[in-house]
Amino acid sequence: MQPSPRDGGDTAPRPGTVMTTTARRLLAVLRIVTGYLFLWPFLDKTFGLDYATAPERAWINDGSPTKGFLSGVDVGPFAGAFRSLARAPWADWLFMLGLLGIGLAVMLGVGLRIAAVAGTVQLLLMWAAEWPLARFTEAGEPSMSTNPIIDYHIVYALVLIVLAACYAGNTWGFGKRWAELPAVEQNPWLL
């Protein structure tokens, strides 16, 4: 028994069904929290809310959202390439639009397939920048990698994929309304 995009998550809570009410609600909470993981850095880097970004380094104050992370990349075969992207205006815009778009889509429960693909690409690029496979930095210091393959970037990417596959936007989100839009009905990849 597979739910349709519109009815995903509307199964009865009994053994043998696709999803229980509790599972739907937990996926909705996971969806909202995951969306916030993308939206918060956008807000902090844009306005300098003084968590990871000081107000004077905020994007609205001509700071670069990519400078801090990318300029410090010192591991892996792509370290130089990533450092060269730090402070590039186009990289700042792509990164910030990605954070905002993915965060809003996931929190609202719309366009989860697109958000899952975009989020997975963004997370895999960040994984490559941190290169957890490396045991040592370019300077010969321990990289502090705790796992050579699976880190939080991979886990978050998998969460995005699961949320999209389970139509998690239909519970406490706008997924059902989104699926009923004519453009989305004609182009299911927009789900």
Coordinates of C-alpha atoms in Angstrom, one line a residue:
M1 CA 0.0 0.0 0.0
Q2 CA 1.6 3.2 -1.2
P3 CA 0.2 6.7 -0.5
S4 CA -0.3 9.1 -3.4
P5 CA 1.5 12.4 -3.2
R6 CA -1.7 14.1 -2.1
D7 CA -2.8 11.4 0.4
G8 CA 0.6 10.5 1.8
G9 CA 0.4 10.1 5.5
D10 CA -3.4 9.7 5.6
T11 CA -3.3 6.0 6.4
A12 CA -5.0 4.6 9.4
P13 CA -2.9 3.8 12.5
R14 CA -3.1 0.0 12.5
P15 CA -0.6 -2.8 11.9
G16 CA 0.3 -3.2 8.2
T17 CA -0.5 0.4 7.2
V18 CA 2.2 2.6 5.7
M19 CA 2.3 5.2 8.4
T20 CA 0.8 5.7 11.8
T21 CA -0.5 9.0 13.1
T22 CA 2.4 9.2 15.5
A23 CA 4.9 8.5 12.8
R24 CA 3.4 11.3 10.6
R25 CA 3.6 13.7 13.5
L26 CA 7.2 12.8 14.3
L27 CA 8.1 13.2 10.6
A28 CA 6.4 16.6 10.6
V29 CA 8.5 17.6 13.7
L30 CA 11.6 16.3 12.0
R31 CA 10.8 18.3 8.9
I32 CA 10.3 21.5 10.8
V33 CA 13.5 21.1 12.8
T34 CA 15.5 20.2 9.7
G35 CA 14.1 23.2 7.8
Y36 CA 15.2 25.4 10.8
L37 CA 18.7 23.9 10.5
F38 CA 18.9 25.6 7.1
L39 CA 16.9 28.8 7.9
W40 CA 18.8 29.7 11.0
P41 CA 22.3 30.1 9.4
F42 CA 20.6 32.2 6.7
L43 CA 19.2 34.5 9.3
D44 CA 22.4 34.6 11.4
K45 CA 24.7 35.2 8.4
T46 CA 22.3 37.8 6.9
F47 CA 21.7 39.9 10.0
G48 CA 24.6 39.0 12.2
L49 CA 22.6 37.8 15.2
D50 CA 25.9 37.3 17.1
Y51 CA 25.8 33.5 17.3
A52 CA 28.1 32.3 14.5
T53 CA 28.2 35.7 12.8
A54 CA 29.0 39.0 14.5
P55 CA 26.8 42.0 13.5
E56 CA 29.8 43.7 11.8
R57 CA 30.4 40.5 9.6
A58 CA 26.7 40.2 8.6
W59 CA 25.8 40.0 4.9
I60 CA 23.7 43.2 5.2
N61 CA 26.9 44.9 6.4
D62 CA 28.9 43.8 3.4
G63 CA 30.2 40.6 5.1
S64 CA 30.7 37.4 3.1
P65 CA 28.7 34.4 4.2
T66 CA 31.2 32.0 2.7
K67 CA 34.4 33.7 4.0
G68 CA 34.5 32.1 7.4
F69 CA 33.9 28.5 6.4
L70 CA 35.6 28.4 3.0
S71 CA 38.7 30.4 3.8
G72 CA 39.4 27.9 6.7
V73 CA 39.3 24.8 4.5
D74 CA 42.6 23.0 5.1
V75 CA 41.9 19.4 4.3
G76 CA 41.3 17.2 1.3
P77 CA 42.0 17.4 -2.4
F78 CA 39.6 20.3 -3.0
A79 CA 40.9 22.6 -0.2
G80 CA 42.5 25.1 -2.6
A81 CA 39.4 25.2 -4.8
F82 CA 37.1 25.8 -1.9
R83 CA 39.4 28.5 -0.4
S84 CA 39.3 30.3 -3.8
L85 CA 35.5 30.5 -3.6
A86 CA 35.6 32.3 -0.2
R87 CA 34.2 35.8 -0.6
A88 CA 33.1 35.3 -4.2
P89 CA 29.8 37.2 -4.6
W90 CA 28.2 34.5 -6.8
A91 CA 29.2 31.8 -4.2
D92 CA 27.7 34.0 -1.4
W93 CA 24.4 34.4 -3.3
L94 CA 24.1 30.7 -4.2
F95 CA 24.9 29.6 -0.7
M96 CA 22.5 32.0 0.9
L97 CA 19.7 31.4 -1.6
G98 CA 20.2 27.7 -1.0
L99 CA 19.9 28.1 2.8
L100 CA 16.8 30.2 2.5
G101 CA 15.1 28.2 -0.2
I102 CA 15.7 24.8 1.3
G103 CA 14.9 26.1 4.8
L104 CA 11.6 27.6 3.8
A105 CA 10.5 24.7 1.5
V106 CA 11.2 22.1 4.2
M107 CA 9.6 24.1 7.0
L108 CA 6.5 24.8 4.9
G109 CA 6.4 21.2 3.5
V110 CA 6.4 22.2 -0.2
G111 CA 8.7 21.3 -3.0
L112 CA 10.3 18.7 -0.8
R113 CA 11.8 16.7 -3.7
I114 CA 13.6 19.8 -5.0
A115 CA 14.6 20.8 -1.5
A116 CA 16.0 17.3 -0.9
V117 CA 18.0 17.4 -4.1
A118 CA 19.3 20.9 -3.6
G119 CA 20.0 20.3 0.1
T120 CA 21.8 17.1 -0.6
V121 CA 24.0 18.8 -3.2
Q122 CA 24.8 21.7 -0.7
L123 CA 25.5 19.2 2.1
L124 CA 27.7 17.0 0.0
L125 CA 29.7 20.1 -1.1
M126 CA 30.1 21.0 2.6
W127 CA 31.1 17.4 3.4
A128 CA 33.8 17.7 0.6
A129 CA 35.0 21.0 2.1
E130 CA 35.4 19.4 5.5
W131 CA 36.7 16.1 3.9
P132 CA 36.3 13.8 6.9
L133 CA 38.4 11.2 5.1
A134 CA 41.5 13.2 6.0
R135 CA 43.3 12.3 9.2
F136 CA 45.6 15.3 9.0
T137 CA 45.3 18.9 7.8
E138 CA 47.6 20.5 5.2
A139 CA 49.7 21.7 8.2
G140 CA 50.1 18.2 9.5
E141 CA 47.8 18.7 12.5
P142 CA 45.1 16.1 13.3
S143 CA 41.9 16.9 11.3
M144 CA 39.7 16.1 14.3
S145 CA 37.4 14.0 12.0
T146 CA 35.4 11.7 14.1
N147 CA 34.2 9.4 11.3
P148 CA 35.9 9.0 8.0
I149 CA 32.7 8.7 5.9
I150 CA 29.5 9.4 7.7
D151 CA 29.1 12.8 9.4
Y152 CA 26.3 15.1 10.1
H153 CA 26.2 16.3 6.5
I154 CA 25.4 12.8 5.2
V155 CA 22.8 12.3 8.0
Y156 CA 21.0 15.6 7.2
A157 CA 21.0 14.7 3.5
L158 CA 19.4 11.4 4.2
V159 CA 16.8 13.1 6.4
L160 CA 15.9 15.4 3.6
I161 CA 15.5 12.4 1.2
V162 CA 13.3 10.5 3.7
L163 CA 11.1 13.6 4.3
A164 CA 10.5 13.9 0.6
A165 CA 9.9 10.2 0.1
C166 CA 7.4 10.1 3.0
Y167 CA 5.4 13.2 1.9
A168 CA 6.2 14.7 5.3
G169 CA 4.9 18.1 4.2
N170 CA 1.3 16.8 4.3
T171 CA 1.2 16.8 8.1
W172 CA 1.4 20.3 9.7
G173 CA 2.6 21.7 6.4
F174 CA 1.2 22.8 3.0
G175 CA 2.2 19.6 1.1
K176 CA -1.3 18.6 0.1
R177 CA -2.2 22.1 -1.1
W178 CA 1.1 22.3 -3.0
A179 CA 0.4 18.9 -4.7
E180 CA -3.0 20.1 -5.9
L181 CA -1.6 23.1 -7.8
P182 CA -2.0 22.6 -11.5
A183 CA 1.7 23.2 -12.2
V184 CA 2.7 20.6 -9.6
E185 CA 0.1 18.1 -10.9
Q186 CA 1.6 18.4 -14.4
N187 CA 5.2 18.3 -13.1
P188 CA 5.4 15.7 -10.2
W189 CA 9.1 16.5 -9.8
L190 CA 8.0 19.8 -8.2
L191 CA 6.6 17.8 -5.2

